[in-house]
CSV table of C-alpha atoms in Angstrom, one decimal:
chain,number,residue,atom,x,y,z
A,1,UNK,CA,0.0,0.0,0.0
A,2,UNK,CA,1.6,3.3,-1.3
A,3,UNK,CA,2.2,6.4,1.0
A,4,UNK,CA,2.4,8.8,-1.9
A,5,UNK,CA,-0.4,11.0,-0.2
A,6,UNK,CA,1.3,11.2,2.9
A,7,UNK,CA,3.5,14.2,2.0
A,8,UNK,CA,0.3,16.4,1.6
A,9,UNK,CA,-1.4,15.5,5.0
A,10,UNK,CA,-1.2,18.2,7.8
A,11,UNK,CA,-2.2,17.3,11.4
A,12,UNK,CA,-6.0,17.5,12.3
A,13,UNK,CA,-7.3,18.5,15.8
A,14,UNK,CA,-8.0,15.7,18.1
A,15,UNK,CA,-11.5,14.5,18.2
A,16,UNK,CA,-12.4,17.2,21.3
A,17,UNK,CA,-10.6,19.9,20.1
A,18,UNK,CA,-11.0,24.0,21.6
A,19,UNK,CA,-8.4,25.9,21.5
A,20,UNK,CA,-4.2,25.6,21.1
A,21,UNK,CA,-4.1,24.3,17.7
A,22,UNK,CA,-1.5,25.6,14.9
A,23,UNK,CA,-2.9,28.9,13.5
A,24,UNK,CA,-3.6,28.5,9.6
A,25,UNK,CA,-0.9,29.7,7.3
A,26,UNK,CA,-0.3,33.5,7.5
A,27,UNK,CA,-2.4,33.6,10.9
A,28,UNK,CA,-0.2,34.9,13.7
A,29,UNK,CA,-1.2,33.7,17.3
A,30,UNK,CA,-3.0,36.6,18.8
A,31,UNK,CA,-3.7,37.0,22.5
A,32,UNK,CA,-7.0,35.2,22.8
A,33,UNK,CA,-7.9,31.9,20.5
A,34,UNK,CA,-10.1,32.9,17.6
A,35,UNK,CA,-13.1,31.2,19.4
A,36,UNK,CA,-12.6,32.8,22.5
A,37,UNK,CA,-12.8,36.4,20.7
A,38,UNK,CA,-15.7,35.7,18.8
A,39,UNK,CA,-17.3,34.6,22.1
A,40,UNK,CA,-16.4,38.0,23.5
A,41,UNK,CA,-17.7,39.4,20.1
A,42,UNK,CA,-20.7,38.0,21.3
A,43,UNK,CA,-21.3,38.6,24.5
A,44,UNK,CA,-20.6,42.7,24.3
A,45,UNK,CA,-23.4,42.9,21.4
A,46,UNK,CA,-25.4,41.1,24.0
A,47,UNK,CA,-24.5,43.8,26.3
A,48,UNK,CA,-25.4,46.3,24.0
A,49,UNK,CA,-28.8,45.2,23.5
A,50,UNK,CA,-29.4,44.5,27.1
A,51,UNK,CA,-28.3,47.8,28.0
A,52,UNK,CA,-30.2,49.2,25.7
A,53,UNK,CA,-33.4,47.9,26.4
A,54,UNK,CA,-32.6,49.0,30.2
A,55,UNK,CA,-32.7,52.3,29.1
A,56,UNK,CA,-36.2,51.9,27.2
A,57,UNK,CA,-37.2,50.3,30.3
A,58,UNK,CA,-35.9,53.7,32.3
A,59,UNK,CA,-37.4,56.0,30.0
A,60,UNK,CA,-41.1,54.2,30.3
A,61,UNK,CA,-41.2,54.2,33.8
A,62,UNK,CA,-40.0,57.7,34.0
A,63,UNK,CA,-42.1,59.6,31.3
A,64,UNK,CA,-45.3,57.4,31.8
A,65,UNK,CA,-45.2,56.4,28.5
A,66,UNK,CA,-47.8,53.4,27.9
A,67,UNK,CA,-50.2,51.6,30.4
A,68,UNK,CA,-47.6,50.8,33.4
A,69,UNK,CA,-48.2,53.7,35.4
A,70,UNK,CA,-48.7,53.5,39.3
A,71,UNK,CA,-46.8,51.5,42.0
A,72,UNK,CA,-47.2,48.0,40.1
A,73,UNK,CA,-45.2,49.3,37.0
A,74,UNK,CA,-42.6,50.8,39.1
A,75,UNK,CA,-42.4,47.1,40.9
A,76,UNK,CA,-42.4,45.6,37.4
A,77,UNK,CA,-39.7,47.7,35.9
A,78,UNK,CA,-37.7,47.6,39.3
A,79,UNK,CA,-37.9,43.7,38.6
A,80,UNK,CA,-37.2,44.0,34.8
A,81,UNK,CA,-33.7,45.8,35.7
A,82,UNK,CA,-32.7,43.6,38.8
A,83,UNK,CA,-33.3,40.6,36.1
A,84,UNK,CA,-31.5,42.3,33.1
A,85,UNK,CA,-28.1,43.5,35.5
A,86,UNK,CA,-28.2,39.9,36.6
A,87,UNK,CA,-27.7,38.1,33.4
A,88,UNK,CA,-25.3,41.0,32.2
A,89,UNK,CA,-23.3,40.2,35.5
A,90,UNK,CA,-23.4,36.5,33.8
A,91,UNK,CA,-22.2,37.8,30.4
A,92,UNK,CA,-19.5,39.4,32.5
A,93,UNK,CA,-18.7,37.1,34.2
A,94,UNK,CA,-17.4,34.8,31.2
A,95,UNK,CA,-19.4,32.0,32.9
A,96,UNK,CA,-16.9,31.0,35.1
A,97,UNK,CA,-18.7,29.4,38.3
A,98,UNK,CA,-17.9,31.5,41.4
A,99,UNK,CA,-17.5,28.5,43.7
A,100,UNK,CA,-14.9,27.1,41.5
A,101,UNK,CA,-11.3,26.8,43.1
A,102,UNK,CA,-8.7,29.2,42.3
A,103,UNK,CA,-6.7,27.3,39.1
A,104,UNK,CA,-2.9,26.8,40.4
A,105,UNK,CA,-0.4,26.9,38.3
A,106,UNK,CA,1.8,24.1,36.8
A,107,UNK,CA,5.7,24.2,38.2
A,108,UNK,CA,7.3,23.4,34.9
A,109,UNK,CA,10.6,22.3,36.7
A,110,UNK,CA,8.0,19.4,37.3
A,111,UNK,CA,6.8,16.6,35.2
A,112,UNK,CA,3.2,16.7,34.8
A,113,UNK,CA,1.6,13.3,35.6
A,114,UNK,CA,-1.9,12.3,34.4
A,115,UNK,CA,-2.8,11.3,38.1
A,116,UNK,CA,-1.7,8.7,40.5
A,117,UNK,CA,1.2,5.8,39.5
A,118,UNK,CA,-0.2,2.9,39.7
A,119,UNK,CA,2.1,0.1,38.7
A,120,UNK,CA,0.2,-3.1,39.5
A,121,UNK,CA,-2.8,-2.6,37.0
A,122,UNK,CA,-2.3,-5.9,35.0
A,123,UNK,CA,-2.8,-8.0,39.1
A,124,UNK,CA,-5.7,-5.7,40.0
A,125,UNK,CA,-7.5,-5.9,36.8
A,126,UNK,CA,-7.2,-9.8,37.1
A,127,UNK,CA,-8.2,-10.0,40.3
A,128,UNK,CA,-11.1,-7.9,39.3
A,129,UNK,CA,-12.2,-9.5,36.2
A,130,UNK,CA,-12.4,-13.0,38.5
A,131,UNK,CA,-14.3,-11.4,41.1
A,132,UNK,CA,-17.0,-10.0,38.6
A,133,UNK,CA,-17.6,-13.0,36.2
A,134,UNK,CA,-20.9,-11.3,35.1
A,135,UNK,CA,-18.6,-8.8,33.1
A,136,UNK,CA,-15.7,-10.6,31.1
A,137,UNK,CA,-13.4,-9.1,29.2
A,138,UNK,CA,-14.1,-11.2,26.3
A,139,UNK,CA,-17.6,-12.1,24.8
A,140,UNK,CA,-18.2,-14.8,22.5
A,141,UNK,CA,-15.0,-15.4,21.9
A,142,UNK,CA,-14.3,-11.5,21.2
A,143,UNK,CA,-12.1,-9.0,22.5
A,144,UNK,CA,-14.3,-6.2,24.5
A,145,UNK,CA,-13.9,-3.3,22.7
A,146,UNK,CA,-15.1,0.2,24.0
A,147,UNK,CA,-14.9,3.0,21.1
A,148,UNK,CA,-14.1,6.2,22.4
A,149,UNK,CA,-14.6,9.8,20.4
A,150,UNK,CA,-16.0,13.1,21.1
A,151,UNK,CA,-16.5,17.0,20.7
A,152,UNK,CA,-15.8,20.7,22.3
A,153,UNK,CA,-18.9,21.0,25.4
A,154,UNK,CA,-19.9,24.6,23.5
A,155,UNK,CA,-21.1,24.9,19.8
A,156,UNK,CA,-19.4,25.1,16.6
A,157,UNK,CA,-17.9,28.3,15.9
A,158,UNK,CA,-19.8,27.1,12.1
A,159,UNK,CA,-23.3,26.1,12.8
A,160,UNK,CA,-22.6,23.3,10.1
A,161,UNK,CA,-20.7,21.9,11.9
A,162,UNK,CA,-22.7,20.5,14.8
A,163,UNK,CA,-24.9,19.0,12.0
A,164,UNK,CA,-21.5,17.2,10.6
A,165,UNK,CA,-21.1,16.1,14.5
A,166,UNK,CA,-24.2,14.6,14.7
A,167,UNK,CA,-23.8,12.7,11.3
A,168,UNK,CA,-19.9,11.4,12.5
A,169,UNK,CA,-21.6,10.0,15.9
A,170,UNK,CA,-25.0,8.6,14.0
A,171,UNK,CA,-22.1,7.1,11.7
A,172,UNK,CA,-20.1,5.6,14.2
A,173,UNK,CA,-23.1,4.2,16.2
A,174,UNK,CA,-24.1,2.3,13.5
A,175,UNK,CA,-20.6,0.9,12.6
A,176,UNK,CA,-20.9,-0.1,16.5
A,177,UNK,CA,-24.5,-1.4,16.8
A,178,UNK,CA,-23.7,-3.4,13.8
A,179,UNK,CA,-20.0,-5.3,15.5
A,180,UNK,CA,-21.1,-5.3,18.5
A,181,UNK,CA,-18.9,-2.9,19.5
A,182,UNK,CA,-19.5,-0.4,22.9
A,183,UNK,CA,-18.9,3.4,22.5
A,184,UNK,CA,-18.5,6.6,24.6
A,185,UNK,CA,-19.0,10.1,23.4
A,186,UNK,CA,-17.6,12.5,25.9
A,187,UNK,CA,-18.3,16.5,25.5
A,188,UNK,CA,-16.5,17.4,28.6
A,189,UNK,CA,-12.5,18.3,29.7
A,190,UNK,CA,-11.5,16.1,32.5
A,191,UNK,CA,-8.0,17.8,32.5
A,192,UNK,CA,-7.9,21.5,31.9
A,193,UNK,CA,-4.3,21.7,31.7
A,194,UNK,CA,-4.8,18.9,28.0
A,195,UNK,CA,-6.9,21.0,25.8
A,196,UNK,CA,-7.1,20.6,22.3
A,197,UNK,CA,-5.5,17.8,20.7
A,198,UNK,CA,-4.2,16.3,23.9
A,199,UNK,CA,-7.8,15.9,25.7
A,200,UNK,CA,-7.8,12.0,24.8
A,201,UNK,CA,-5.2,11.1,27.0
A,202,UNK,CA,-6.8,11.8,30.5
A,203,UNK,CA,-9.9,10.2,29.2
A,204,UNK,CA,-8.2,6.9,27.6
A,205,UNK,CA,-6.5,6.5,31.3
A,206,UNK,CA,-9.9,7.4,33.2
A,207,UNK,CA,-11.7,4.9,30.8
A,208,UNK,CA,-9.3,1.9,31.1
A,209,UNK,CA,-8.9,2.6,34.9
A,210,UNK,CA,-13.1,3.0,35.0
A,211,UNK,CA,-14.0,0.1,32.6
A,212,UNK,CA,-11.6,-2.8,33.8
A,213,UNK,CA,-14.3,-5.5,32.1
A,214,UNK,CA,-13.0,-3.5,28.7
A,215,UNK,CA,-9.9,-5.3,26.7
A,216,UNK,CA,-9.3,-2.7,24.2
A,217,UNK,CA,-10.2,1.6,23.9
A,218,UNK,CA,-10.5,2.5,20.8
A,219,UNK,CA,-9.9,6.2,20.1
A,220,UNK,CA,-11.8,7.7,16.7
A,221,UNK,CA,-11.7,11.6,16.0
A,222,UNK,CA,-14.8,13.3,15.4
A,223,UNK,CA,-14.0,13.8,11.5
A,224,UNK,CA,-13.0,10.4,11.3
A,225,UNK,CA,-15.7,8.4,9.5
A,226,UNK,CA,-16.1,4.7,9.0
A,227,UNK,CA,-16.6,4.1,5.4
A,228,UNK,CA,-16.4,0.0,5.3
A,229,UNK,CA,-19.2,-1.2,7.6
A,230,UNK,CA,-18.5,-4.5,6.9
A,231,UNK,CA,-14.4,-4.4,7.5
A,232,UNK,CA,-13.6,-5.5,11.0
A,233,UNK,CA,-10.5,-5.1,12.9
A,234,UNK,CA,-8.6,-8.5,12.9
A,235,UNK,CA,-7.6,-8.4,16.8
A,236,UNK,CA,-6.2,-11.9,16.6
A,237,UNK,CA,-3.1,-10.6,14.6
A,238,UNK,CA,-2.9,-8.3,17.7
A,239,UNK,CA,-2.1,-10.9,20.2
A,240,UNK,CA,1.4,-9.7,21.0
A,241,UNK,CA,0.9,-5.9,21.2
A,242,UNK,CA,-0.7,-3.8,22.9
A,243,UNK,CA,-0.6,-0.4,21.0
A,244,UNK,CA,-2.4,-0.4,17.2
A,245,UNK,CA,-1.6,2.5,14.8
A,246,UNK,CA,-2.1,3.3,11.2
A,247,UNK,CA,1.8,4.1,10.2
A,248,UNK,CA,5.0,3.3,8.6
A,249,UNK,CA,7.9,1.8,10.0
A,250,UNK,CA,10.6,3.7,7.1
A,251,UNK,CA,8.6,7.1,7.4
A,252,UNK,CA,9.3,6.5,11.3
A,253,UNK,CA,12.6,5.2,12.0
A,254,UNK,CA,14.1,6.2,8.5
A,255,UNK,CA,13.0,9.3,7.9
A,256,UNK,CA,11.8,10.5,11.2
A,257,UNK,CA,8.6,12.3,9.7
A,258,UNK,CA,6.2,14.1,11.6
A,259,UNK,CA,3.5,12.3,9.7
A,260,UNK,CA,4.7,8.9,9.9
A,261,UNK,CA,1.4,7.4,11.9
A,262,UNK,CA,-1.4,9.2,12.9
A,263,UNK,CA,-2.8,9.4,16.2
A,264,UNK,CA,-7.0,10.1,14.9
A,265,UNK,CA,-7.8,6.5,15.0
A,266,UNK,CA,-6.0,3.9,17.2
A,267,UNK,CA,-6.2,1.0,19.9
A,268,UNK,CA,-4.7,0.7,23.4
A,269,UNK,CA,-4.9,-2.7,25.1
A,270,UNK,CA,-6.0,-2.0,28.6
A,271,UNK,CA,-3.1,-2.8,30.9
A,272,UNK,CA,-0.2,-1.6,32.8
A,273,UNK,CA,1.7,-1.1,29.7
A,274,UNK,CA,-0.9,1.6,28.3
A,275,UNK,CA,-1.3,3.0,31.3
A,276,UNK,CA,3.4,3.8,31.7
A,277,UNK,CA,3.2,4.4,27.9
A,278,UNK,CA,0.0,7.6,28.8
A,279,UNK,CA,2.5,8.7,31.5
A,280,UNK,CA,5.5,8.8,29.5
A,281,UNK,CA,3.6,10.6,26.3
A,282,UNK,CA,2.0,13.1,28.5
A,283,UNK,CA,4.6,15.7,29.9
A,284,UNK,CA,4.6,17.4,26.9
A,285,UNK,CA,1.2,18.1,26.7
A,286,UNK,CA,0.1,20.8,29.8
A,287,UNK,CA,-0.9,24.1,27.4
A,288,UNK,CA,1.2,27.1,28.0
A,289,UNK,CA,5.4,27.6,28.3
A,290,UNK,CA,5.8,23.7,28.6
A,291,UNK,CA,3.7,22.8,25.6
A,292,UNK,CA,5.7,25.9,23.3
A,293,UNK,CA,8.7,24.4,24.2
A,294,UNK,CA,7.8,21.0,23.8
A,295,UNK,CA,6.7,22.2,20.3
A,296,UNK,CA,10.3,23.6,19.3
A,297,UNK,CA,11.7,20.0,20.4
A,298,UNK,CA,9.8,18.3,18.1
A,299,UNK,CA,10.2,20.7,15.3
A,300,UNK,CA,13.8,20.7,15.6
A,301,UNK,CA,14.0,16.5,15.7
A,302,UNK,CA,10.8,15.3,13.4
A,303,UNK,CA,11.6,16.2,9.6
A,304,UNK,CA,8.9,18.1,7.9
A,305,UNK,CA,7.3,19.8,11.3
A,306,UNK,CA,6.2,23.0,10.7
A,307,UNK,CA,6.7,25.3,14.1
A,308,UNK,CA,4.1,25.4,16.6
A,309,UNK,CA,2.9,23.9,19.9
A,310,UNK,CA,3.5,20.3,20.6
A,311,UNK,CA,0.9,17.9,19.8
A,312,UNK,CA,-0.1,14.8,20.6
A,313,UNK,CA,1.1,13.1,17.5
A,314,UNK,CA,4.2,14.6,16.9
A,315,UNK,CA,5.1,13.5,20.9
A,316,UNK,CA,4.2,10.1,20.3
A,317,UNK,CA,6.5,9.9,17.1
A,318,UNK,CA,9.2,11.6,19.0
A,319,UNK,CA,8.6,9.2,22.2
A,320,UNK,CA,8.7,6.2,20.2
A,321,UNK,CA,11.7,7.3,18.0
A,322,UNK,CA,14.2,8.4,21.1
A,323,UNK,CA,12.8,5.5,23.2
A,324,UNK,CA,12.5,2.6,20.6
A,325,UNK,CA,13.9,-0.1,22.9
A,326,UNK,CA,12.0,0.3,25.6
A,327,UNK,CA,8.1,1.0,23.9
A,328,UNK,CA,8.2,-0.5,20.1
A,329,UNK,CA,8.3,-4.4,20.9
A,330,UNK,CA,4.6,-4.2,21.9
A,331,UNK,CA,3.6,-1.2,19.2
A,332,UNK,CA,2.4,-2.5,15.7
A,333,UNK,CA,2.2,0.3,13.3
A,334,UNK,CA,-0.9,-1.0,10.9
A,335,UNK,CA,-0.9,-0.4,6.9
A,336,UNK,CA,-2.4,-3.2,5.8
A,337,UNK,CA,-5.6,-1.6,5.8
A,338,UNK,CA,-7.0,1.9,6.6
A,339,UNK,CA,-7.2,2.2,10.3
A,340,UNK,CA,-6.8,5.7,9.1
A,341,UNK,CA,-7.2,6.7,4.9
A,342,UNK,CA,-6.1,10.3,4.2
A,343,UNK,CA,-9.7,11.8,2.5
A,344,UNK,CA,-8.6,13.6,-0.2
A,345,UNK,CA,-7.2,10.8,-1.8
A,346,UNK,CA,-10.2,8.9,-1.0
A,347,UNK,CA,-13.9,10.5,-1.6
A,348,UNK,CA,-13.2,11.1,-5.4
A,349,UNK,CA,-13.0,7.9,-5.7
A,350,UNK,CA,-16.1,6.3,-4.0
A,351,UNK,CA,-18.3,5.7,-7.5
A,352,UNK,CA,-14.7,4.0,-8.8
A,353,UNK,CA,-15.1,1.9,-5.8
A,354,UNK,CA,-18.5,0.9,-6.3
A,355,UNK,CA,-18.3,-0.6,-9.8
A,356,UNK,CA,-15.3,-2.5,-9.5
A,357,UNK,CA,-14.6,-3.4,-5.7
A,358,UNK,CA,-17.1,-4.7,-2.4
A,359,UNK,CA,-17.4,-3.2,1.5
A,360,UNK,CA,-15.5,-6.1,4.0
A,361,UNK,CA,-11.7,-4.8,2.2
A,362,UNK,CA,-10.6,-1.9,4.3
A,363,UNK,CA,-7.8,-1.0,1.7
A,364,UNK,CA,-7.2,1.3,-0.9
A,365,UNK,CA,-10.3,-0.7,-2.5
A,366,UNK,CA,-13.1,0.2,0.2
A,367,UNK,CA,-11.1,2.2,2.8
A,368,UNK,CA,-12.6,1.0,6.8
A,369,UNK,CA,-11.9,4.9,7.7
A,370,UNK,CA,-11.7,8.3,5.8
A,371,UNK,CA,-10.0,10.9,7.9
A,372,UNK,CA,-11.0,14.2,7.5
A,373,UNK,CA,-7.2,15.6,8.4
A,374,UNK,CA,-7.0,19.2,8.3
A,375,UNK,CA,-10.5,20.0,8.0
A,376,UNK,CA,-12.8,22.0,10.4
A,377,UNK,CA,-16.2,22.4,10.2
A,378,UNK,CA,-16.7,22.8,14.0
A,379,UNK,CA,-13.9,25.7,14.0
A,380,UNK,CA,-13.4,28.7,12.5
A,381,UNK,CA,-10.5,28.3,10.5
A,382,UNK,CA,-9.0,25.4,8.8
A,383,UNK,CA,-6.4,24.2,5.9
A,384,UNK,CA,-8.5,23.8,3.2
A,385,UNK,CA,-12.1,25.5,2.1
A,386,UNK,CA,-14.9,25.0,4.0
A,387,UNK,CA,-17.0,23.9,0.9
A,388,UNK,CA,-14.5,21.4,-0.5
A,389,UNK,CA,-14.3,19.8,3.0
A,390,UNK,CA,-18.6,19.9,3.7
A,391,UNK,CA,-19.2,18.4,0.3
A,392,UNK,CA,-16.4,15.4,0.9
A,393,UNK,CA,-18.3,14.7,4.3
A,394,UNK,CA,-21.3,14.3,2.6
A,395,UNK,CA,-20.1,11.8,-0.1
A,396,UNK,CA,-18.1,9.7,2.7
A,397,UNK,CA,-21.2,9.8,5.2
A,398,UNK,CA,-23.9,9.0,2.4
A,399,UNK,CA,-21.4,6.5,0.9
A,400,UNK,CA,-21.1,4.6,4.5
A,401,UNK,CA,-24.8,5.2,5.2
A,402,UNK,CA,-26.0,3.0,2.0
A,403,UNK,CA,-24.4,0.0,3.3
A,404,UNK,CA,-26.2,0.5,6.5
A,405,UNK,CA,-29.8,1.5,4.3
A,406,UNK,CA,-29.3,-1.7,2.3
A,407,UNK,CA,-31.0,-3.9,4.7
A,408,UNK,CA,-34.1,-2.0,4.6
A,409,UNK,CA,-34.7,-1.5,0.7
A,410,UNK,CA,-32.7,2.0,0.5
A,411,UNK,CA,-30.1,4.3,-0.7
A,412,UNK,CA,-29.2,8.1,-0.9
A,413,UNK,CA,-30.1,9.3,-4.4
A,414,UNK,CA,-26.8,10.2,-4.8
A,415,UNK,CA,-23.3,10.6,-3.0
A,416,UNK,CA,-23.9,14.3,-2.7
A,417,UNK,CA,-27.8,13.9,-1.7
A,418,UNK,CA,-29.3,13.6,2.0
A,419,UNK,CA,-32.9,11.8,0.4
A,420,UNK,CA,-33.2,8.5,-0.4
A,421,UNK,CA,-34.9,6.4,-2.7
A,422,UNK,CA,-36.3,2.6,-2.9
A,423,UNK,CA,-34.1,-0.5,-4.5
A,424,UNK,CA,-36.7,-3.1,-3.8
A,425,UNK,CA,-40.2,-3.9,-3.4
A,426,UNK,CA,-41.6,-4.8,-0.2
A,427,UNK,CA,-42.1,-8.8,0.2
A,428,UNK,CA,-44.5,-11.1,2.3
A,429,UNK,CA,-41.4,-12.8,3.0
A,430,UNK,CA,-38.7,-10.3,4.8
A,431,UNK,CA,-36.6,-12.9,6.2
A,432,UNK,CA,-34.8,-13.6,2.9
A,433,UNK,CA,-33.8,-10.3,3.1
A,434,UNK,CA,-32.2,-10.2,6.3
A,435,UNK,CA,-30.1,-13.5,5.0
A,436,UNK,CA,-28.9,-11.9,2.2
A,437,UNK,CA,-28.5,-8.5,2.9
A,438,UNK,CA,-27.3,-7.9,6.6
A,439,UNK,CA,-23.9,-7.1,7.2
A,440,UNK,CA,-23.8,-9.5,10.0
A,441,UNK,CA,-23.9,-12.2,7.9
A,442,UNK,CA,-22.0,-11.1,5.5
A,443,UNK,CA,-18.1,-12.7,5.5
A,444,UNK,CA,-16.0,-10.2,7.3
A,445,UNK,CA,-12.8,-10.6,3.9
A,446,UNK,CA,-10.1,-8.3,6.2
A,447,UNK,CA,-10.2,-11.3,9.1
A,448,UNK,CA,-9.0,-14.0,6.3
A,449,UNK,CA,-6.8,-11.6,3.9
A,450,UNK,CA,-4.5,-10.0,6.3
């Protein structure tokens, strides 16, 4: 499988991206985050208005103009202004919660740790697992696997893109529902000091540590989208490792690229290997002085790295490259099929894909994910046009989605269109459907090929 696309890639935010990422080309880094200052945008119109219709409310009660003369209207207007300075006190306020703790600030002559060591996980977890027979780690004969993905907690800068959100979960339910597969979408920071691209570690540890009856977490951006929903992973060929990435082992170790795996869709085996492997990536991470320099250590080392803030990629590529020895006997860096599949290389090519190829691949032929790297349609800003990147969402979503409409007699009218349309009659005999046309019973071709 080629890597000629690789040299036009460009790291995407992390699947709960906010703020910290690299600005676009020609964007200097101003003093708040572009979200942040339309937010403040925002909220002084809102003051405007508000204080505007204070006045109005002034002016009436003062002149008598209208029908609320008399002691009531006084009490109403006196209640109208205690309300309105209230919720402009909010607006002011930035929403921060008054009871909240004063934030402390990180000692950078520290490391920063993701919590407590614990170093007897893979004994606990056993001990846990025999004690709770009622949830096993592996069902059927399967691996437990918990897929993990998620957004910002506030709106899109783009209003788009919390309809694009909302198709990327409704995708990723189905590929779940359909493999059996258990999946958490989380919307909130559980470490303020990993924002932006590095939220996913403090969740992956909290997960494993929280979900012991859970063999392997699966991280998935949010503009990652499955496009084979027949494809399964072939954990079996896993047996011996305990980290699974989409990368390249000459891009890596030859080349020292900044691009040579990609950190939007990956697999952690839950165990004390994971969890020293989370401590040892995270240092880098804590936003502010540590994460700059961190970012002009891996620009300096990883060929190709543009200058900016470290991120969570570039660190693991740096970790396992200066540390080899000690992390890559249990790492398998995956290119037999698309764990990850660059997009722009991709989504052209779904009617191509159609004609000549079937879902159940997971190559080049029928890629099992298109990335969406480098595009934003929850931000504001982003490396390539907003329309370009909107309209290549649609084709992968709709392309995904008719596998999934099959089964009930339906497909988009087109790559591009949201309706559907029949492609077969109704029956007095359903069943034969269901044999022939659900994806659980269809052969699952990655398992044997690979």
């Amino acid at each position: 499988m080629g890597i000629d696309n690789f040299t036009a890639q460009k790291r995407a935010g992390a699947g709960i991206p906010t703020t910290n990422g690299r600005p676009a080309a020609g964007r200097p880094f101003s003093g708040l985050p572009r979200g942040r200052q339309i937010h403040k945008t925002f909220n002084n119109i809102k003051i405007t208005i508000l204080c505007g219709f204070v006045t109005i409310l002034v002016l009436r009660g003062t002149i008598g103009v209208g029908n609320l003369g008399g002691s009531g209207g006084d009490i109403a207007n006196q209640n109208l202004i205690e309300e309105t300075n209230r919720i402009l006190a909010e607006i002011r306020s930035d929403g921060a919660d008054p009871d909240d703790p004063a934030e402390s600030e990180i000692n950078p002559n520290v490391t920063y740790t993701l919590g407590p060591k614990i170093a007897n996980w893979n004994e606990e977890r056993k001990v846990w697992l025999d004690q709770n027979p009622e949830f096993p780690n592996f069902v059927n004969g399967k691996a437990r696997i918990l897929l993990v993905t998620g957004s910002p907690p506030n709106p899109c800068d783009n209003p788009i893109g919390d309809h694009y959100l909302l198709k990327s979960i409704k995708n990723k339910i189905d590929y779940c529902r359909i493999h059996g597969i258990e999946i958490v979408y989380n919307m909130a920071h559980l470490d303020k000091e990993l924002a932006g691209y590095w939220a996913k570690l403090p969740l992956i540890r909290r997960l494993m540590l929280s979900h012991p009856e859970v063999e392997w977490i699966w991280w998935m951006d949010s503009d990652a989208l499955f496009t084979d929903m027949v494809f399964e992973i072939p954990l079996s060929k896993y047996d011996n490792y305990n980290l699974v990435v989409h990368g390249y082992p000459d891009l890596m170790f030859n080349q020292k690229s900044w691009i040579a795996l990609n950190t939007g869709s990956f697999l952690f085996r839950n165990c004390q290997w994971s969890l020293d492997l989370l401590d040892a990536w995270a240092p880098m991470g804590p936003k502010g002085p540590i994460r700059e320099e961190a970012g002009r250590i891996l620009t300096a080392n990883l060929k190709g790295r543009p200058a900016f803030e470290a991120d969570d990629q570039s660190a693991l590529i740096y970790l396992l490259i200066s540390k080899q020895d000690e992390w890559m006997d249990k790492v398998f860096l995956e290119n037999a099929y698309y764990l990850h599949g660059y997009w722009a290389g991709l989504v052209d090519r779904y009617e191509e894909m159609i004609e000549k190829y079937h879902p159940g691949l997971g190559d080049e032929r029928w890629p099992f994910v298109t990335h969406f790297v480098g595009c934003k349609p929850c931000g504001s800003y982003g490396d390539y046009p907003v329309e370009r990147c909107l309209r290549s969402m649609e084709r992968a979503f709709n392309f995904a989605d008719n596998q999934v409409l099959k089964l009930y007699g339906f497909r988009h009218r087109g790559l591009l269109s949201p309706k559907i349309k029949r492609i077969r009659n109704e029956t007095a005999t359903p069943l034969e459907f269901v044999d022939q046309f659900d994806i659980r019973r269809q052969p699952v071709h990655g398992e044997h090929s690979l």
